[in-house]
Amino acid sequence: VYSLREAEIRFQQALTIIDSTPKDVWQSYLPRTILGWMKLKHFNRAFRETMRFGEKYTQVLKQYGTDRDVSMYSFWLGYAQLQCGAFEQAGDLLKEGLRIAEEIGDLECIAFTTTGMAWLTWVSRSNQSCDAVPLLCNRALEITRSHNIPYIATLTKLCLGVDRASRGLPFESREIGMELVSAGRRNKDSFAVAAGLQLMAWADVTDEEYDSCIQNAQEALLISPTPIDRLSARGALGAAKVLQGQSDEGYKLIKSVRDEANDMGVFTVLLGVEIPFGAAIALKGDIAKGVDWIEEQISKYQLMKNDGMPIVGHIVLGELYLGMLTREQKLPIRVLLQNMGFLFRSLPFAA
């Protein structure tokens, strides 16, 4: 955290000097400063700010930067756009960045932009092959192994783990999480450890190992370097609380995750919590409101041409209606949420 804060101060000072210096003096320094600032904002997960800053300097960087600069710029800005739900713009940038990287034969740039394409394919997929994300991830990982790019290796494995969980393969997601935790602790890489713990926490939700989920999520909260990274851990923690019968506390956690994701404009976090939020509303006793909320999300995802989440939503609604049909005092609801690692099972609520 200290390093990020100091880096921000230094890049801000560089930009201040550049703004007050004649163009012929700063033009050789500007691309490096722009890319450094965008990289900093990426690590801070300040995606909206990355978009505003990057779009401001697009033409300048293309004018004074090298092909490698433009390719890396395409990754930093494109990744921020996909996180905020601007899929079309992100796709154009990432494809252009990958094209340039392949033309100049820069393997590091290929790894970065391919990882960006993998995330974009996962979050915006429509009629995609189940192998689409793994193929992109494996291409990037092959480069990271030969060129020692630990951050992209972690980001790529996180994408692969999320994709496996959303495809109904939580055991594969857990294995990837354990690998990230082991490698992160060995290399003292807090981002890798936090990413692995998040994957493991959501796999615990799937397997109804709620005590383990709470332990992994709480550890991830302690070491995750940025607020957005902590949102996923808090979401898993909220899910476990709800499933353990602590519906009020779990609802508050999930609601706070959703509210903060909205404030930050981070679409990828919202993608995973909207339907669980509706389930939590129902479990608190307001079944009609919860059902209405989930139906609204189904319609929204269908407009986005997202095939996975509407299926999840219908399964949740089906289990809610089955629960009401039993007319028991404590109605068991087996709620399956397989996108983003969610799998809600045996959710007790008051009818």
Coordinates of C-alpha atoms in Angstrom, one line a residue:
V1 CA 0.0 0.0 0.0
Y2 CA 2.9 2.4 0.9
S3 CA 4.5 1.6 -2.5
L4 CA 1.3 2.4 -4.4
R5 CA 0.9 5.6 -2.6
E6 CA 4.5 6.7 -3.2
A7 CA 4.3 5.7 -6.9
E8 CA 1.1 7.8 -7.3
I9 CA 2.9 10.9 -5.8
R10 CA 5.9 10.4 -8.2
F11 CA 3.8 10.0 -11.3
Q12 CA 1.7 13.0 -10.4
Q13 CA 4.8 15.1 -10.0
A14 CA 6.0 13.9 -13.4
L15 CA 2.7 14.9 -15.0
T16 CA 2.7 18.3 -13.3
I17 CA 6.2 19.0 -14.7
I18 CA 5.2 17.8 -18.1
D19 CA 2.2 20.0 -18.2
S20 CA 4.3 23.1 -17.6
T21 CA 7.1 22.2 -20.0
P22 CA 7.3 22.8 -23.8
K23 CA 6.2 19.9 -25.9
D24 CA 9.6 19.3 -27.5
V25 CA 11.1 18.7 -24.0
W26 CA 8.5 16.2 -22.6
Q27 CA 7.4 14.3 -25.7
S28 CA 10.0 11.6 -25.1
Y29 CA 8.9 11.1 -21.5
L30 CA 5.1 11.3 -21.9
P31 CA 4.5 7.7 -23.1
R32 CA 6.4 6.3 -20.2
T33 CA 4.6 8.5 -17.8
I34 CA 1.2 7.7 -19.2
L35 CA 1.8 4.0 -19.1
G36 CA 3.2 4.2 -15.6
W37 CA 0.2 6.1 -14.4
M38 CA -2.3 3.6 -16.0
K39 CA -0.4 0.7 -14.5
L40 CA -0.6 2.3 -11.1
K41 CA -4.3 2.9 -11.4
H42 CA -4.8 -0.7 -12.6
F43 CA -3.1 -2.0 -9.4
N44 CA -5.2 0.3 -7.4
R45 CA -8.3 -1.1 -9.3
A46 CA -9.3 2.5 -10.0
F47 CA -10.8 1.5 -13.3
R48 CA -13.1 4.5 -13.9
E49 CA -10.1 6.8 -13.3
T50 CA -8.0 4.6 -15.7
M51 CA -10.7 5.1 -18.4
R52 CA -10.8 8.9 -17.9
F53 CA -7.1 9.3 -17.9
G54 CA -6.3 6.8 -20.7
E55 CA -9.0 8.2 -23.1
K56 CA -7.6 11.7 -22.5
Y57 CA -4.1 10.7 -23.7
T58 CA -5.0 8.3 -26.5
Q59 CA -3.9 10.4 -29.4
V60 CA -0.9 11.7 -27.6
L61 CA 0.4 8.2 -26.8
K62 CA -0.2 7.0 -30.4
Q63 CA 1.7 10.0 -31.7
Y64 CA 4.7 9.8 -29.5
G65 CA 4.7 6.1 -28.3
T66 CA 6.2 3.0 -29.9
D67 CA 4.2 0.1 -31.1
R68 CA 4.9 -1.6 -27.8
D69 CA 3.7 1.4 -25.9
V70 CA 0.4 1.4 -27.9
S71 CA -0.1 -2.4 -27.3
M72 CA 0.4 -2.1 -23.6
Y73 CA -1.8 1.0 -23.4
S74 CA -4.5 -1.1 -25.2
F75 CA -4.3 -3.6 -22.4
W76 CA -4.4 -1.2 -19.4
L77 CA -7.3 0.8 -20.9
G78 CA -9.2 -2.2 -22.4
Y79 CA -9.0 -4.1 -19.2
A80 CA -10.5 -1.1 -17.3
Q81 CA -13.3 -0.8 -19.8
L82 CA -14.3 -4.5 -19.6
Q83 CA -14.3 -4.3 -15.8
C84 CA -16.8 -1.4 -16.1
G85 CA -19.0 -3.1 -18.7
A86 CA -17.8 -1.3 -21.8
F87 CA -17.4 -4.5 -23.7
E88 CA -17.4 -3.2 -27.3
Q89 CA -14.8 -0.6 -26.6
A90 CA -12.7 -3.0 -24.7
G91 CA -12.9 -5.6 -27.4
D92 CA -11.7 -3.1 -30.1
L93 CA -8.8 -2.0 -28.0
L94 CA -7.7 -5.4 -26.9
K95 CA -7.9 -6.9 -30.4
E96 CA -5.8 -4.0 -31.7
G97 CA -3.3 -4.3 -28.9
L98 CA -3.0 -8.1 -29.6
R99 CA -2.6 -7.5 -33.4
I100 CA 0.2 -5.0 -32.8
A101 CA 1.9 -7.3 -30.3
E102 CA 1.8 -10.2 -32.8
E103 CA 3.1 -8.0 -35.6
I104 CA 6.2 -6.8 -33.6
G105 CA 6.7 -10.3 -32.0
D106 CA 6.6 -8.9 -28.5
L107 CA 5.7 -12.0 -26.3
E108 CA 5.1 -10.0 -23.2
C109 CA 2.6 -7.7 -24.9
I110 CA 1.0 -10.8 -26.4
A111 CA 0.6 -12.3 -22.9
F112 CA -0.9 -9.1 -21.5
T113 CA -3.4 -8.6 -24.3
T114 CA -4.3 -12.3 -24.5
T115 CA -5.2 -12.2 -20.8
G116 CA -7.3 -9.2 -21.4
M117 CA -9.1 -11.0 -24.2
A118 CA -9.6 -14.0 -21.9
W119 CA -11.4 -11.9 -19.3
L120 CA -13.5 -10.1 -21.9
T121 CA -14.5 -13.5 -23.4
W122 CA -15.5 -14.8 -19.9
V123 CA -17.5 -11.7 -18.8
S124 CA -19.3 -11.0 -22.1
R125 CA -19.5 -14.4 -23.6
S126 CA -22.4 -15.3 -25.9
N127 CA -22.6 -18.7 -27.5
Q128 CA -18.9 -19.2 -26.8
S129 CA -17.3 -22.6 -26.7
C130 CA -16.5 -23.9 -23.2
D131 CA -12.9 -24.1 -24.3
A132 CA -12.7 -20.4 -25.4
V133 CA -11.4 -19.0 -22.1
P134 CA -9.0 -21.9 -21.3
L135 CA -7.5 -21.6 -24.8
L136 CA -6.7 -17.9 -24.3
C137 CA -5.5 -18.4 -20.7
N138 CA -3.2 -21.3 -21.7
R139 CA -1.6 -19.2 -24.4
A140 CA -0.9 -16.4 -22.0
L141 CA 0.3 -18.8 -19.3
E142 CA 2.8 -20.5 -21.7
I143 CA 4.4 -17.1 -22.2
T144 CA 4.4 -16.2 -18.5
R145 CA 6.3 -19.4 -17.7
S146 CA 9.1 -18.8 -20.2
H147 CA 9.3 -15.0 -19.6
N148 CA 8.7 -14.7 -15.9
I149 CA 5.6 -12.4 -15.8
P150 CA 4.2 -13.3 -12.3
Y151 CA 1.4 -10.7 -12.2
I152 CA -0.1 -11.7 -15.6
A153 CA 0.3 -15.4 -14.6
T154 CA -1.8 -14.7 -11.5
L155 CA -4.4 -12.6 -13.3
T156 CA -4.7 -15.3 -16.0
K157 CA -5.1 -18.1 -13.4
L158 CA -7.7 -16.1 -11.6
C159 CA -9.7 -15.8 -14.9
L160 CA -9.3 -19.5 -15.5
G161 CA -10.5 -20.3 -12.0
V162 CA -13.5 -18.1 -12.3
D163 CA -14.4 -19.6 -15.6
R164 CA -14.1 -23.1 -14.3
A165 CA -16.4 -22.3 -11.4
S166 CA -19.0 -20.6 -13.6
R167 CA -18.9 -23.7 -15.8
G168 CA -19.9 -25.9 -12.8
L169 CA -16.4 -27.2 -12.1
P170 CA -15.6 -25.8 -8.6
F171 CA -13.1 -28.6 -7.9
E172 CA -10.9 -27.3 -10.8
S173 CA -11.4 -23.7 -9.5
R174 CA -10.3 -24.9 -6.0
E175 CA -7.1 -26.6 -7.4
I176 CA -6.2 -23.3 -9.2
G177 CA -6.8 -21.4 -6.0
M178 CA -4.6 -23.7 -3.9
E179 CA -1.9 -23.4 -6.6
L180 CA -2.1 -19.6 -6.4
V181 CA -1.9 -19.6 -2.6
S182 CA 1.1 -21.9 -2.5
A183 CA 3.0 -19.9 -5.2
G184 CA 2.0 -16.6 -3.6
R185 CA 3.3 -17.6 -0.2
R186 CA 6.5 -19.0 -1.6
N187 CA 7.1 -15.8 -3.5
K188 CA 5.7 -13.4 -0.9
D189 CA 3.1 -12.2 -3.5
S190 CA 0.0 -11.0 -1.6
F191 CA -2.0 -10.5 -4.8
A192 CA -1.6 -14.2 -5.8
V193 CA -2.4 -15.4 -2.2
A194 CA -5.6 -13.2 -2.1
A195 CA -6.7 -14.3 -5.5
G196 CA -6.3 -18.0 -4.6
L197 CA -8.1 -17.6 -1.3
Q198 CA -11.0 -15.9 -3.1
L199 CA -11.3 -18.9 -5.5
M200 CA -11.1 -21.3 -2.6
A201 CA -13.8 -19.4 -0.6
W202 CA -16.3 -19.6 -3.5
A203 CA -15.5 -23.3 -4.0
D204 CA -16.2 -23.8 -0.3
V205 CA -19.6 -22.1 -0.8
T206 CA -20.3 -24.6 -3.6
D207 CA -19.3 -27.6 -1.4
E208 CA -21.2 -26.3 1.6
E209 CA -18.0 -26.0 3.6
Y210 CA -19.1 -22.7 5.2
D211 CA -16.6 -22.6 8.1
S212 CA -13.8 -23.1 5.6
C213 CA -15.3 -20.4 3.4
I214 CA -15.4 -17.9 6.2
Q215 CA -11.8 -18.7 7.2
N216 CA -10.5 -18.3 3.6
A217 CA -12.6 -15.2 3.0
Q218 CA -11.5 -13.5 6.2
E219 CA -7.8 -14.3 5.4
A220 CA -8.3 -12.8 1.9
L221 CA -9.8 -9.7 3.4
L222 CA -6.7 -9.2 5.6
I223 CA -4.2 -9.4 2.7
S224 CA -6.1 -8.2 -0.4
P225 CA -4.3 -5.0 -1.5
T226 CA -7.3 -2.9 -2.8
P227 CA -11.0 -2.4 -2.0
I228 CA -12.2 -4.1 -5.2
D229 CA -10.1 -7.2 -4.5
R230 CA -11.8 -7.3 -1.1
L231 CA -15.3 -7.1 -2.5
S232 CA -15.1 -10.7 -3.9
A233 CA -14.0 -12.0 -0.5
R234 CA -16.8 -10.1 1.3
G235 CA -19.3 -11.5 -1.2
A236 CA -18.2 -15.1 -0.4
L237 CA -18.3 -14.3 3.3
G238 CA -21.9 -12.9 3.0
A239 CA -23.0 -16.0 1.1
A240 CA -21.6 -18.3 3.8
K241 CA -23.3 -16.3 6.5
V242 CA -26.7 -16.6 4.7
L243 CA -26.3 -20.3 4.1
Q244 CA -25.4 -20.9 7.8
G245 CA -28.7 -19.3 8.8
Q246 CA -27.3 -15.9 9.6
S247 CA -29.5 -14.3 7.0
D248 CA -29.5 -10.7 8.4
E249 CA -25.7 -10.5 8.6
G250 CA -25.3 -12.2 5.3
Y251 CA -27.8 -9.9 3.6
K252 CA -26.0 -6.9 4.9
L253 CA -22.7 -8.1 3.6
I254 CA -24.0 -8.9 0.1
K255 CA -25.8 -5.6 0.0
S256 CA -22.7 -3.7 0.9
V257 CA -20.7 -5.5 -1.8
R258 CA -23.3 -4.6 -4.4
D259 CA -23.6 -1.0 -3.3
E260 CA -19.8 -0.5 -3.4
A261 CA -19.5 -2.2 -6.7
N262 CA -22.1 0.1 -8.1
D263 CA -20.3 3.2 -6.7
M264 CA -17.0 2.0 -8.2
G265 CA -18.7 1.1 -11.5
V266 CA -17.1 -2.4 -11.5
F267 CA -19.4 -4.5 -13.6
T268 CA -17.6 -7.8 -13.1
V269 CA -18.3 -7.7 -9.4
L270 CA -22.0 -6.9 -9.9
L271 CA -22.3 -9.8 -12.4
G272 CA -21.7 -12.2 -9.5
V273 CA -23.8 -10.6 -6.7
E274 CA -27.1 -9.5 -8.3
I275 CA -28.9 -12.8 -8.3
P276 CA -27.5 -13.8 -4.9
F277 CA -28.8 -10.5 -3.6
G278 CA -32.3 -11.4 -4.8
A279 CA -32.0 -14.8 -3.1
A280 CA -30.9 -13.1 0.2
I281 CA -33.9 -10.8 0.0
A282 CA -36.2 -13.8 -0.3
L283 CA -34.4 -15.6 2.6
K284 CA -35.1 -12.7 4.8
G285 CA -38.8 -13.3 4.3
D286 CA -39.7 -10.9 1.5
I287 CA -40.2 -13.6 -1.1
A288 CA -42.2 -11.5 -3.6
K289 CA -39.5 -8.8 -3.7
G290 CA -36.7 -11.3 -4.0
V291 CA -38.5 -13.1 -6.9
D292 CA -39.1 -9.8 -8.7
W293 CA -35.5 -8.8 -8.3
I294 CA -34.2 -12.0 -9.8
E295 CA -36.6 -11.8 -12.7
E296 CA -35.4 -8.3 -13.4
Q297 CA -31.8 -9.5 -13.4
I298 CA -32.6 -12.3 -15.8
S299 CA -34.1 -9.8 -18.3
K300 CA -31.0 -7.6 -17.9
Y301 CA -28.6 -10.5 -18.6
Q302 CA -30.6 -11.6 -21.6
L303 CA -30.3 -8.1 -23.1
M304 CA -26.6 -8.4 -22.6
K305 CA -26.6 -11.8 -24.4
N306 CA -25.1 -13.4 -21.3
D307 CA -26.3 -17.0 -21.5
G308 CA -25.1 -18.2 -18.1
M309 CA -26.7 -15.9 -15.5
P310 CA -30.3 -16.3 -16.8
I311 CA -30.0 -20.1 -16.3
V312 CA -28.8 -19.5 -12.8
G313 CA -31.7 -17.1 -12.1
H314 CA -34.3 -19.5 -13.3
I315 CA -32.8 -22.3 -11.2
V316 CA -32.9 -20.0 -8.1
L317 CA -36.6 -19.1 -8.8
G318 CA -37.5 -22.7 -9.4
E319 CA -36.0 -23.7 -6.0
L320 CA -37.8 -20.8 -4.3
Y321 CA -41.1 -21.9 -5.7
L322 CA -40.5 -25.5 -4.7
G323 CA -39.7 -24.3 -1.2
M324 CA -43.0 -22.4 -1.0
L325 CA -44.8 -25.5 -2.2
T326 CA -43.6 -27.7 0.7
R327 CA -45.4 -25.4 3.2
E328 CA -43.0 -26.3 6.0
Q329 CA -42.2 -24.0 8.9
K330 CA -38.6 -23.9 7.8
L331 CA -38.5 -24.3 4.1
P332 CA -35.3 -25.8 2.6
I333 CA -34.2 -24.2 -0.6
R334 CA -31.4 -25.7 -2.7
V335 CA -30.2 -22.7 -4.6
L336 CA -27.7 -23.3 -7.3
L337 CA -25.6 -20.4 -8.4
Q338 CA -22.8 -21.7 -10.6
N339 CA -21.7 -18.4 -12.2
M340 CA -18.8 -16.7 -10.4
G341 CA -18.4 -19.7 -8.2
F342 CA -21.8 -19.4 -6.5
L343 CA -23.6 -22.5 -5.6
F344 CA -26.3 -21.8 -2.9
R345 CA -27.7 -24.9 -1.3
S346 CA -30.3 -25.6 1.4
L347 CA -31.1 -22.0 2.2
P348 CA -33.5 -21.8 5.2
F349 CA -36.1 -19.1 5.2
A350 CA -39.3 -18.2 7.0
A351 CA -42.4 -18.8 4.9

